[in-house]
Tab-separated table of C-alpha atoms and ligand atoms in Angstrom:
chain	number	residue	atom	x	y	z
A	24	UNK	CA	-46.460	-97.444	-131.791
A	25	UNK	CA	-46.996	-95.190	-134.858
A	26	UNK	CA	-45.490	-96.868	-138.065
A	27	UNK	CA	-43.550	-93.706	-138.975
A	28	UNK	CA	-41.325	-95.222	-135.789
A	29	UNK	CA	-40.990	-98.437	-136.615
A	30	UNK	CA	-37.687	-100.219	-138.372
A	31	UNK	CA	-38.863	-99.014	-141.740
A	32	UNK	CA	-36.405	-99.759	-144.801
A	33	UNK	CA	-35.501	-97.294	-147.199
A	34	UNK	CA	-37.072	-97.978	-150.738
A	35	UNK	CA	-33.363	-96.788	-151.840
A	36	UNK	CA	-31.802	-99.794	-150.434
A	37	UNK	CA	-34.763	-101.873	-151.742
A	38	UNK	CA	-34.583	-100.697	-154.979
A	39	UNK	CA	-31.022	-102.891	-155.436
A	40	UNK	CA	-32.980	-106.375	-155.096
A	41	UNK	CA	-35.028	-107.297	-158.496
A	42	UNK	CA	-37.713	-108.942	-156.123
A	43	UNK	CA	-38.763	-105.108	-155.032
A	44	UNK	CA	-41.996	-103.850	-156.998
A	45	UNK	CA	-42.049	-100.442	-155.067
A	46	UNK	CA	-43.719	-102.140	-151.795
A	47	UNK	CA	-45.834	-100.171	-149.841
A	48	UNK	CA	-44.248	-100.732	-146.689
A	49	UNK	CA	-41.154	-103.076	-145.509
A	50	UNK	CA	-40.026	-103.435	-142.006
A	51	UNK	CA	-37.022	-105.369	-140.496
A	52	UNK	CA	-38.143	-106.509	-136.901
A	53	UNK	CA	-35.973	-107.521	-134.307
A	54	UNK	CA	-35.901	-108.267	-130.687
A	55	UNK	CA	-32.464	-109.961	-129.260
A	56	UNK	CA	-34.062	-110.531	-126.048
A	57	UNK	CA	-36.110	-113.566	-127.632
A	58	UNK	CA	-33.926	-114.037	-130.719
A	59	UNK	CA	-36.230	-112.579	-132.781
A	60	UNK	CA	-35.490	-111.559	-136.417
A	61	UNK	CA	-37.421	-111.281	-139.265
A	62	UNK	CA	-39.380	-108.779	-141.532
A	63	UNK	CA	-42.601	-107.852	-142.764
A	64	UNK	CA	-43.774	-106.252	-145.919
A	65	UNK	CA	-47.000	-104.794	-147.227
A	66	UNK	CA	-46.691	-104.814	-151.156
A	67	UNK	CA	-50.068	-103.047	-152.454
A	68	UNK	CA	-52.932	-102.002	-150.646
A	69	UNK	CA	-55.085	-100.506	-153.776
A	70	UNK	CA	-57.781	-103.119	-152.938
A	71	UNK	CA	-58.375	-102.280	-149.483
A	72	UNK	CA	-57.007	-102.800	-145.894
A	73	UNK	CA	-55.583	-104.675	-144.324
A	74	UNK	CA	-53.294	-106.324	-145.797
A	75	UNK	CA	-53.158	-109.839	-145.449
A	76	UNK	CA	-50.547	-112.934	-145.921
A	77	UNK	CA	-49.224	-115.740	-143.677
A	78	UNK	CA	-46.283	-115.735	-141.439
A	79	UNK	CA	-43.478	-117.829	-142.531
A	80	UNK	CA	-40.908	-119.059	-140.216
A	81	UNK	CA	-37.836	-120.803	-141.869
A	82	UNK	CA	-34.240	-121.493	-141.330
A	83	UNK	CA	-33.162	-118.570	-143.573
A	84	UNK	CA	-29.467	-118.691	-144.348
A	85	UNK	CA	-29.071	-115.035	-144.764
A	86	UNK	CA	-31.178	-111.673	-143.866
A	87	UNK	CA	-31.039	-110.863	-147.375
A	88	UNK	CA	-32.367	-114.599	-148.425
A	89	UNK	CA	-35.388	-113.754	-145.604
A	90	UNK	CA	-35.557	-110.086	-147.274
A	91	UNK	CA	-35.976	-111.266	-150.760
A	92	UNK	CA	-38.306	-114.005	-149.750
A	93	UNK	CA	-40.682	-111.531	-147.822
A	94	UNK	CA	-40.903	-109.254	-150.948
A	95	UNK	CA	-41.865	-112.351	-153.504
A	96	UNK	CA	-44.423	-113.725	-151.077
A	97	UNK	CA	-46.397	-110.353	-150.153
A	98	UNK	CA	-46.021	-109.189	-154.001
A	99	UNK	CA	-48.036	-112.772	-155.047
A	100	UNK	CA	-50.337	-111.929	-152.060
A	101	UNK	CA	-51.297	-108.944	-153.758
A	102	UNK	CA	-52.071	-111.077	-156.730
A	103	UNK	CA	-53.872	-113.510	-154.883
A	104	UNK	CA	-56.386	-111.112	-153.340
A	105	UNK	CA	-56.885	-109.802	-156.865
A	106	UNK	CA	-57.393	-113.176	-158.420
A	107	UNK	CA	-59.429	-114.632	-155.979
A	108	UNK	CA	-61.610	-111.288	-155.678
A	109	UNK	CA	-60.816	-110.803	-151.881
A	110	UNK	CA	-60.996	-107.150	-151.228
A	111	UNK	CA	-57.482	-106.852	-149.246
A	112	UNK	CA	-53.895	-105.980	-149.983
A	113	UNK	CA	-51.195	-108.104	-150.012
A	114	UNK	CA	-48.504	-108.715	-147.224
A	115	UNK	CA	-46.205	-111.348	-145.735
A	116	UNK	CA	-44.263	-112.121	-142.459
A	117	UNK	CA	-40.809	-114.182	-142.251
A	118	UNK	CA	-39.567	-114.887	-139.478
A	119	UNK	CA	-35.706	-116.129	-139.223
A	120	UNK	CA	-35.145	-119.174	-137.461
A	121	UNK	CA	-35.802	-123.158	-137.405
A	122	UNK	CA	-39.661	-123.476	-136.652
A	123	UNK	CA	-38.374	-127.032	-134.983
A	124	UNK	CA	-35.668	-125.857	-132.755
A	125	UNK	CA	-36.196	-121.887	-132.338
A	126	UNK	CA	-39.565	-121.193	-132.114
A	127	UNK	CA	-40.251	-120.511	-128.442
A	128	UNK	CA	-43.164	-119.082	-126.753
A	129	UNK	CA	-41.398	-115.981	-126.046
A	130	UNK	CA	-40.256	-115.496	-129.322
A	131	UNK	CA	-44.095	-115.538	-131.035
A	132	UNK	CA	-45.193	-113.637	-128.455
A	133	UNK	CA	-42.821	-110.779	-129.038
A	134	UNK	CA	-43.652	-111.436	-132.686
A	135	UNK	CA	-47.522	-111.088	-132.101
A	136	UNK	CA	-46.592	-107.762	-130.446
A	137	UNK	CA	-44.768	-106.433	-133.301
A	138	UNK	CA	-47.917	-106.835	-135.698
A	139	UNK	CA	-49.660	-104.881	-132.823
A	140	UNK	CA	-47.251	-101.828	-133.846
A	141	UNK	CA	-48.847	-102.057	-137.256
A	142	UNK	CA	-52.142	-101.166	-135.642
A	143	UNK	CA	-54.427	-102.960	-137.879
A	144	UNK	CA	-52.526	-102.332	-141.253
A	145	UNK	CA	-51.404	-106.001	-141.392
A	146	UNK	CA	-53.777	-109.213	-140.612
A	147	UNK	CA	-51.415	-112.835	-140.554
A	148	UNK	CA	-51.593	-116.358	-140.091
A	149	UNK	CA	-50.105	-119.498	-140.392
A	150	UNK	CA	-47.976	-120.376	-143.546
A	151	UNK	CA	-45.012	-122.740	-143.350
A	152	UNK	CA	-42.992	-123.036	-140.155
A	153	UNK	CA	-46.090	-121.969	-137.848
A	154	UNK	CA	-49.446	-123.929	-137.116
A	155	UNK	CA	-52.655	-123.273	-135.862
A	156	UNK	CA	-51.627	-123.675	-132.438
A	157	UNK	CA	-49.190	-120.971	-132.927
A	158	UNK	CA	-51.841	-118.895	-134.263
A	159	UNK	CA	-54.094	-119.657	-131.428
A	160	UNK	CA	-51.123	-118.867	-128.847
A	161	UNK	CA	-50.553	-115.493	-130.888
A	162	UNK	CA	-54.096	-114.470	-131.109
A	163	UNK	CA	-53.721	-114.017	-126.818
A	164	UNK	CA	-51.594	-110.868	-127.514
A	165	UNK	CA	-52.806	-109.878	-130.812
A	166	UNK	CA	-56.191	-109.493	-132.503
A	167	UNK	CA	-54.700	-109.055	-135.690
A	168	UNK	CA	-54.324	-112.908	-136.424
A	169	UNK	CA	-56.405	-114.909	-138.816
A	170	UNK	CA	-56.914	-118.298	-138.878
A	171	UNK	CA	-58.831	-118.951	-135.154
A	172	UNK	CA	-59.129	-122.627	-134.647
A	173	UNK	CA	-62.749	-121.516	-133.369
A	174	UNK	CA	-63.526	-119.684	-136.735
A	175	UNK	CA	-61.527	-120.809	-139.691
A	176	UNK	CA	-58.621	-122.535	-138.366
A	177	UNK	CA	-55.755	-124.218	-140.371
A	178	UNK	CA	-56.176	-122.773	-144.078
A	179	UNK	CA	-53.991	-126.117	-145.372
A	180	UNK	CA	-56.930	-128.153	-146.365
A	181	UNK	CA	-58.481	-125.684	-148.111
A	182	UNK	CA	-55.453	-124.639	-150.382
A	183	UNK	CA	-55.674	-128.288	-151.085
A	184	UNK	CA	-59.102	-128.242	-151.734
A	185	UNK	CA	-58.589	-125.094	-154.166
A	186	UNK	CA	-55.568	-126.735	-155.655
A	187	UNK	CA	-57.955	-130.085	-156.591
A	188	UNK	CA	-60.648	-127.778	-158.603
A	189	UNK	CA	-57.823	-125.950	-159.904
A	190	UNK	CA	-56.429	-129.255	-161.506
A	191	UNK	CA	-60.070	-130.255	-162.592
A	192	UNK	CA	-60.052	-127.129	-164.233
A	193	UNK	CA	-57.177	-128.134	-166.139
A	194	UNK	CA	-57.818	-131.708	-166.835
A	195	UNK	CA	-60.879	-130.462	-168.297
A	196	UNK	CA	-59.097	-127.991	-170.918
A	197	UNK	CA	-56.276	-130.556	-171.608
A	198	UNK	CA	-57.922	-133.921	-171.546
A	199	UNK	CA	-61.353	-132.802	-172.232
A	200	UNK	CA	-62.567	-135.210	-169.108
A	201	UNK	CA	-64.027	-134.219	-165.840
A	202	UNK	CA	-62.394	-137.128	-163.911
A	203	UNK	CA	-59.438	-137.649	-162.749
A	204	UNK	CA	-59.663	-141.627	-162.918
A	205	UNK	CA	-56.614	-143.275	-165.245
A	206	UNK	CA	-54.582	-140.346	-164.480
A	207	UNK	CA	-51.138	-140.126	-162.610
A	208	UNK	CA	-50.266	-137.650	-160.513
A	209	UNK	CA	-46.713	-136.661	-158.901
A	210	UNK	CA	-46.560	-134.976	-155.838
A	211	UNK	CA	-43.469	-133.055	-154.466
A	212	UNK	CA	-43.892	-132.009	-151.081
A	213	UNK	CA	-46.768	-134.111	-148.802
A	214	UNK	CA	-46.582	-131.934	-145.908
A	215	UNK	CA	-50.152	-130.118	-144.633
A	216	UNK	CA	-51.153	-128.985	-148.266
A	217	UNK	CA	-49.865	-131.706	-150.474
A	218	UNK	CA	-50.631	-134.892	-148.191
A	219	UNK	CA	-54.773	-133.716	-148.037
A	220	UNK	CA	-54.377	-133.186	-151.857
A	221	UNK	CA	-52.962	-136.538	-152.471
A	222	UNK	CA	-56.002	-138.305	-150.629
A	223	UNK	CA	-58.277	-135.994	-152.294
A	224	UNK	CA	-56.795	-137.073	-155.851
A	225	UNK	CA	-56.515	-140.653	-154.639
A	226	UNK	CA	-60.521	-140.926	-153.672
A	227	UNK	CA	-60.968	-139.171	-157.071
A	228	UNK	CA	-59.456	-142.252	-159.041
A	229	UNK	CA	-56.366	-141.072	-159.563
A	230	UNK	CA	-52.707	-143.213	-159.306
A	231	UNK	CA	-50.648	-140.996	-156.905
A	232	UNK	CA	-46.569	-140.921	-156.877
A	233	UNK	CA	-45.419	-138.770	-154.052
A	234	UNK	CA	-41.685	-137.503	-152.923
A	235	UNK	CA	-40.713	-135.809	-149.905
A	236	UNK	CA	-37.102	-135.153	-148.008
A	237	UNK	CA	-38.994	-135.624	-144.518
A	238	UNK	CA	-39.367	-139.595	-143.702
A	239	UNK	CA	-42.072	-138.557	-141.246
A	240	UNK	CA	-44.374	-136.709	-144.044
A	241	UNK	CA	-43.923	-139.932	-146.218
A	242	UNK	CA	-45.102	-142.511	-143.420
A	243	UNK	CA	-48.445	-140.078	-142.568
A	244	UNK	CA	-48.926	-139.802	-146.592
A	245	UNK	CA	-48.583	-143.708	-146.546
A	246	UNK	CA	-51.309	-144.214	-143.763
A	247	UNK	CA	-54.013	-142.515	-145.424
A	248	UNK	CA	-53.852	-143.446	-149.126
A	249	UNK	CA	-53.587	-147.293	-149.484
A	250	UNK	CA	-51.621	-147.199	-152.373
A	251	UNK	CA	-49.240	-144.542	-153.195
A	252	UNK	CA	-45.544	-144.916	-155.059
A	253	UNK	CA	-43.026	-143.074	-153.281
A	254	UNK	CA	-40.358	-141.615	-155.565
A	255	UNK	CA	-36.900	-139.594	-154.964
A	256	UNK	CA	-37.229	-135.984	-154.602
A	257	UNK	CA	-34.539	-135.163	-156.704
A	258	UNK	CA	-36.486	-137.351	-159.634
A	259	UNK	CA	-40.197	-136.592	-159.207
A	260	UNK	CA	-40.557	-133.586	-161.570
A	261	UNK	CA	-39.137	-135.754	-164.508
A	262	UNK	CA	-41.635	-138.714	-164.024
A	263	UNK	CA	-43.435	-139.975	-167.020
A	264	UNK	CA	-47.178	-138.467	-165.648
A	265	UNK	CA	-50.327	-136.505	-166.339
A	266	UNK	CA	-49.636	-133.949	-163.828
A	267	UNK	CA	-47.201	-132.454	-161.969
A	268	UNK	CA	-47.915	-130.803	-158.551
A	269	UNK	CA	-45.001	-129.338	-156.810
A	270	UNK	CA	-46.289	-128.735	-152.916
A	271	UNK	CA	-43.009	-128.322	-151.416
A	272	UNK	CA	-41.068	-124.492	-151.250
A	273	UNK	CA	-40.913	-122.228	-153.841
A	274	UNK	CA	-38.741	-121.644	-156.903
A	275	UNK	CA	-39.342	-125.022	-158.182
A	276	UNK	CA	-38.342	-124.297	-161.816
A	277	UNK	CA	-35.563	-123.340	-163.291
A	278	UNK	CA	-35.301	-123.263	-167.135
A	279	UNK	CA	-33.008	-126.430	-166.592
A	280	UNK	CA	-35.386	-128.229	-164.210
A	281	UNK	CA	-38.618	-127.080	-166.561
A	282	UNK	CA	-36.813	-128.647	-169.368
A	283	UNK	CA	-37.034	-132.090	-167.673
A	284	UNK	CA	-41.012	-132.040	-166.776
A	285	UNK	CA	-43.084	-134.740	-168.907
A	286	UNK	CA	-46.411	-133.837	-167.338
A	287	UNK	CA	-49.103	-132.374	-169.770
A	288	UNK	CA	-50.167	-130.194	-166.319
A	289	UNK	CA	-48.184	-128.246	-164.052
A	290	UNK	CA	-50.353	-127.268	-160.492
A	291	UNK	CA	-49.392	-127.374	-157.132
A	292	UNK	CA	-49.821	-125.699	-154.362
A	293	UNK	CA	-46.318	-124.069	-153.259
A	294	UNK	CA	-45.983	-120.559	-153.488
A	295	UNK	CA	-43.693	-118.417	-156.424
A	296	UNK	CA	-42.866	-121.621	-158.383
A	297	UNK	CA	-41.364	-120.366	-161.399
A	298	UNK	CA	-38.177	-118.928	-160.647
A	299	UNK	CA	-38.606	-116.498	-163.517
A	300	UNK	CA	-41.473	-115.603	-165.485
A	301	UNK	CA	-39.784	-116.767	-168.644
A	302	UNK	CA	-40.137	-120.047	-167.365
A	303	UNK	CA	-43.812	-119.935	-168.259
A	304	UNK	CA	-43.499	-118.627	-171.349
A	305	UNK	CA	-41.362	-122.040	-172.057
A	306	UNK	CA	-44.147	-123.868	-170.474
A	307	UNK	CA	-46.215	-122.301	-172.937
A	308	UNK	CA	-44.633	-122.630	-175.780
A	309	UNK	CA	-43.882	-126.503	-174.740
A	310	UNK	CA	-47.369	-126.829	-174.859
A	311	UNK	CA	-47.177	-128.012	-171.020
A	312	UNK	CA	-50.377	-126.076	-168.974
A	313	UNK	CA	-48.864	-124.587	-166.107
A	314	UNK	CA	-51.872	-123.210	-163.632
A	315	UNK	CA	-50.400	-120.283	-161.811
A	316	UNK	CA	-49.449	-120.948	-158.452
A	317	UNK	CA	-51.002	-117.987	-156.709
A	318	UNK	CA	-54.750	-118.979	-158.645
A	319	UNK	CA	-54.373	-122.590	-157.629
A	320	UNK	CA	-53.736	-121.857	-153.839
A	321	UNK	CA	-56.137	-119.193	-153.395
A	322	UNK	CA	-57.929	-121.647	-151.115
A	323	UNK	CA	-56.129	-120.937	-148.044
A	324	UNK	CA	-56.628	-116.975	-148.079
A	325	UNK	CA	-59.784	-117.475	-149.101
A	326	UNK	CA	-60.923	-119.309	-146.174
A	327	UNK	CA	-58.912	-117.174	-143.430
A	328	UNK	CA	-60.093	-113.914	-144.573
A	329	UNK	CA	-63.337	-114.662	-144.180
A	330	UNK	CA	-63.176	-114.131	-140.806
A	331	UNK	CA	-62.786	-110.405	-141.410
A	332	UNK	CA	-66.176	-110.431	-143.619
A	333	UNK	CA	-68.521	-107.793	-141.763
A	334	UNK	CA	-71.040	-110.648	-141.135
A	335	UNK	CA	-68.576	-112.933	-140.082
A	336	UNK	CA	-67.130	-116.556	-140.928
A	337	UNK	CA	-69.594	-118.445	-143.284
A	338	UNK	CA	-68.150	-121.713	-144.209
A	339	UNK	CA	-70.533	-122.431	-146.983
A	340	UNK	CA	-69.637	-119.285	-148.499
A	341	UNK	CA	-65.968	-119.994	-148.372
A	342	UNK	CA	-66.590	-123.431	-149.808
A	343	UNK	CA	-68.674	-121.747	-152.862
A	344	UNK	CA	-65.844	-119.101	-153.420
A	345	UNK	CA	-62.809	-121.913	-153.496
A	346	UNK	CA	-65.175	-124.294	-156.112
A	347	UNK	CA	-65.239	-120.802	-158.510
A	348	UNK	CA	-61.544	-121.526	-158.729
A	349	UNK	CA	-61.949	-124.272	-161.299
A	350	UNK	CA	-63.783	-121.423	-163.580
A	351	UNK	CA	-61.008	-119.060	-163.397
A	352	UNK	CA	-58.715	-121.513	-164.251
A	353	UNK	CA	-60.430	-122.689	-167.374
A	354	UNK	CA	-60.808	-118.848	-168.204
A	355	UNK	CA	-57.142	-117.951	-167.630
A	356	UNK	CA	-56.580	-121.269	-169.892
A	357	UNK	CA	-58.859	-119.980	-172.728
A	358	UNK	CA	-57.254	-116.867	-172.494
A	359	UNK	CA	-53.536	-117.582	-172.869
A	360	UNK	CA	-54.811	-120.082	-175.853
A	361	UNK	CA	-56.907	-117.222	-177.662
A	362	UNK	CA	-54.123	-114.541	-176.990
A	363	UNK	CA	-50.930	-116.755	-177.611
A	364	UNK	CA	-49.298	-115.881	-173.869
A	365	UNK	CA	-48.645	-117.625	-171.383
A	366	UNK	CA	-50.540	-118.659	-168.536
A	367	UNK	CA	-48.691	-116.830	-165.758
A	368	UNK	CA	-48.743	-113.513	-168.053
A	369	UNK	CA	-52.665	-113.840	-168.382
A	370	UNK	CA	-53.239	-114.494	-164.752
A	371	UNK	CA	-50.681	-111.337	-163.824
A	372	UNK	CA	-52.821	-109.311	-166.253
A	373	UNK	CA	-56.288	-110.342	-165.077
A	374	UNK	CA	-54.615	-109.845	-161.171
A	375	UNK	CA	-53.603	-106.126	-162.311
A	376	UNK	CA	-57.018	-105.095	-163.826
A	377	UNK	CA	-58.213	-105.617	-160.642
A	378	UNK	CA	-55.969	-104.296	-158.609
A	379	UNK	CA	-54.297	-101.474	-160.933
A	380	UNK	CA	-57.801	-100.599	-162.227
A	381	UNK	CA	-60.931	-100.286	-161.201
A	382	UNK	CA	-62.545	-103.474	-162.237
A	383	UNK	CA	-63.244	-105.236	-159.170
A	384	UNK	CA	-64.157	-101.956	-157.120
B	418	LIG	P1	-45.413	-128.202	-144.671
B	418	LIG	O1	-44.132	-127.541	-144.253
B	418	LIG	O2	-46.560	-128.653	-144.268
B	418	LIG	O3	-44.907	-128.984	-146.138
B	418	LIG	C1	-43.903	-129.059	-147.202
B	418	LIG	C2	-43.387	-130.523	-147.212
B	418	LIG	O4	-42.562	-130.163	-148.435
B	418	LIG	C3	-42.661	-130.609	-146.136
B	418	LIG	O5	-43.305	-132.173	-145.852
B	418	LIG	C4	-41.153	-130.868	-146.566
B	418	LIG	O6	-40.304	-131.945	-145.953
B	418	LIG	C5	-41.103	-131.088	-147.810
B	418	LIG	N1	-40.388	-130.473	-148.747
B	418	LIG	C6	-39.231	-129.465	-148.653
B	418	LIG	N2	-38.340	-129.319	-149.242
B	418	LIG	C7	-38.659	-130.614	-150.124
B	418	LIG	C8	-37.961	-131.215	-151.353
B	418	LIG	N3	-37.112	-130.434	-151.914
B	418	LIG	N4	-38.330	-132.144	-152.219
B	418	LIG	C9	-39.101	-132.750	-151.545
B	418	LIG	N5	-40.321	-132.166	-150.421
B	418	LIG	C10	-39.690	-131.335	-149.400
B	418	LIG	O7	-45.849	-126.949	-146.152
B	418	LIG	P2	-47.616	-126.959	-146.583
B	418	LIG	O8	-48.498	-125.822	-145.603
B	418	LIG	O9	-47.967	-128.203	-147.086
B	418	LIG	O10	-47.092	-126.008	-147.814
B	418	LIG	C11	-46.444	-126.120	-148.954
B	418	LIG	C12	-46.355	-125.206	-149.771
B	418	LIG	O11	-47.952	-124.816	-150.006
B	418	LIG	C13	-45.701	-123.810	-149.633
B	418	LIG	O12	-45.063	-123.473	-150.449
B	418	LIG	C14	-46.536	-122.884	-149.087
B	418	LIG	O13	-46.492	-121.714	-149.225
B	418	LIG	C15	-47.864	-123.105	-149.789
B	418	LIG	N6	-48.942	-122.652	-149.464
B	418	LIG	C16	-49.632	-122.922	-148.279
B	418	LIG	C17	-51.053	-122.912	-147.788
B	418	LIG	C18	-51.131	-123.441	-146.520
B	418	LIG	O14	-52.380	-122.981	-146.114
B	418	LIG	N7	-50.630	-124.093	-145.936
B	418	LIG	C19	-51.702	-122.050	-148.282
B	418	LIG	C20	-51.235	-121.490	-149.970
B	418	LIG	C21	-50.034	-122.278	-150.343
């Protein structure tokens, strides 16, 4: 089916939302027979097609909330692709529903068929609420899924690794040291990314504090880390630690919450951490080093899009590319200092110079 016949959302309607940033394509997906409802958005494809980005399944409270999320997340993917020097556009899919109770094989099959209707303009994979097994299942119905368990697989260990390298860059900038020994790190959300990150940091000598609203996630983390302190999820951001690492969901920092931060560095895996860009300016004025989320967590993307490389998936190349994130972070932090500008603005400017300009092409 041509994209023209899909359930396109009119840009005049989308202009009402502050999250709308001249997205190239936003479609509503619906199949009442299997309770499928959600959105797919392609933000920008100036760096090349396909657009790429995971699919999130979440119990959104309304369609509007889901639409706003897909607009925000797809925009972040454009910036993430650019900063990671990946020649693809930014896209995202969201499915409205509780992954624990509403995810059925028929729903996943219907979603895969919706992806086919985009005829390869959008490749997707797992995000919060979907698993490697779900991707494997949907690959039976659509070739436009990445994160194939026999190739790149689950992106989360690679996202955690990139956060780890990003943190190393920030630590060398702020504390002028190469190791984590003696540093206290608080991690909010010990799901797939947060848990792996906690282990990497513990093994590197850091003292770890964790919080999660899910008891199972805490138990699983305690199993792999010998010494870890569990903290109230409402308080973890305000601990007296060196580094705060948000690894739960987005919208972590309102200005009010930002004022409670005592850490010197913020660096985590969660997407869209700043509720507003001005929170980044506030961090900058307070001399709190905020590592932009899409820079820190780009490892997951780098891993899965490697499946689309002409000569095939190459793990060594993936790991080399993820290691470069440390340098990218140090560069952003230096430019932020030299130009007296927040790190989020500097990162956005670099990304925009790639996807709006000709720098990377
Ligand atoms: P996940 O669902 O496995 O883990 C998230 C964890 O956060 C869960 O254990 C959940 O219980 C916890 N949580 C949710 N709300 C919380 C709260 N208010 N307080 C404390 N804990 C809370 O998801 P994930 O794959 O680990 O992803 C985490 C974040 O990283 C998301 O924002 C995701 O978009 C982002 N991210 C993930 C990947 C990836 O490859 N998985 C890649 C890049 C970015």
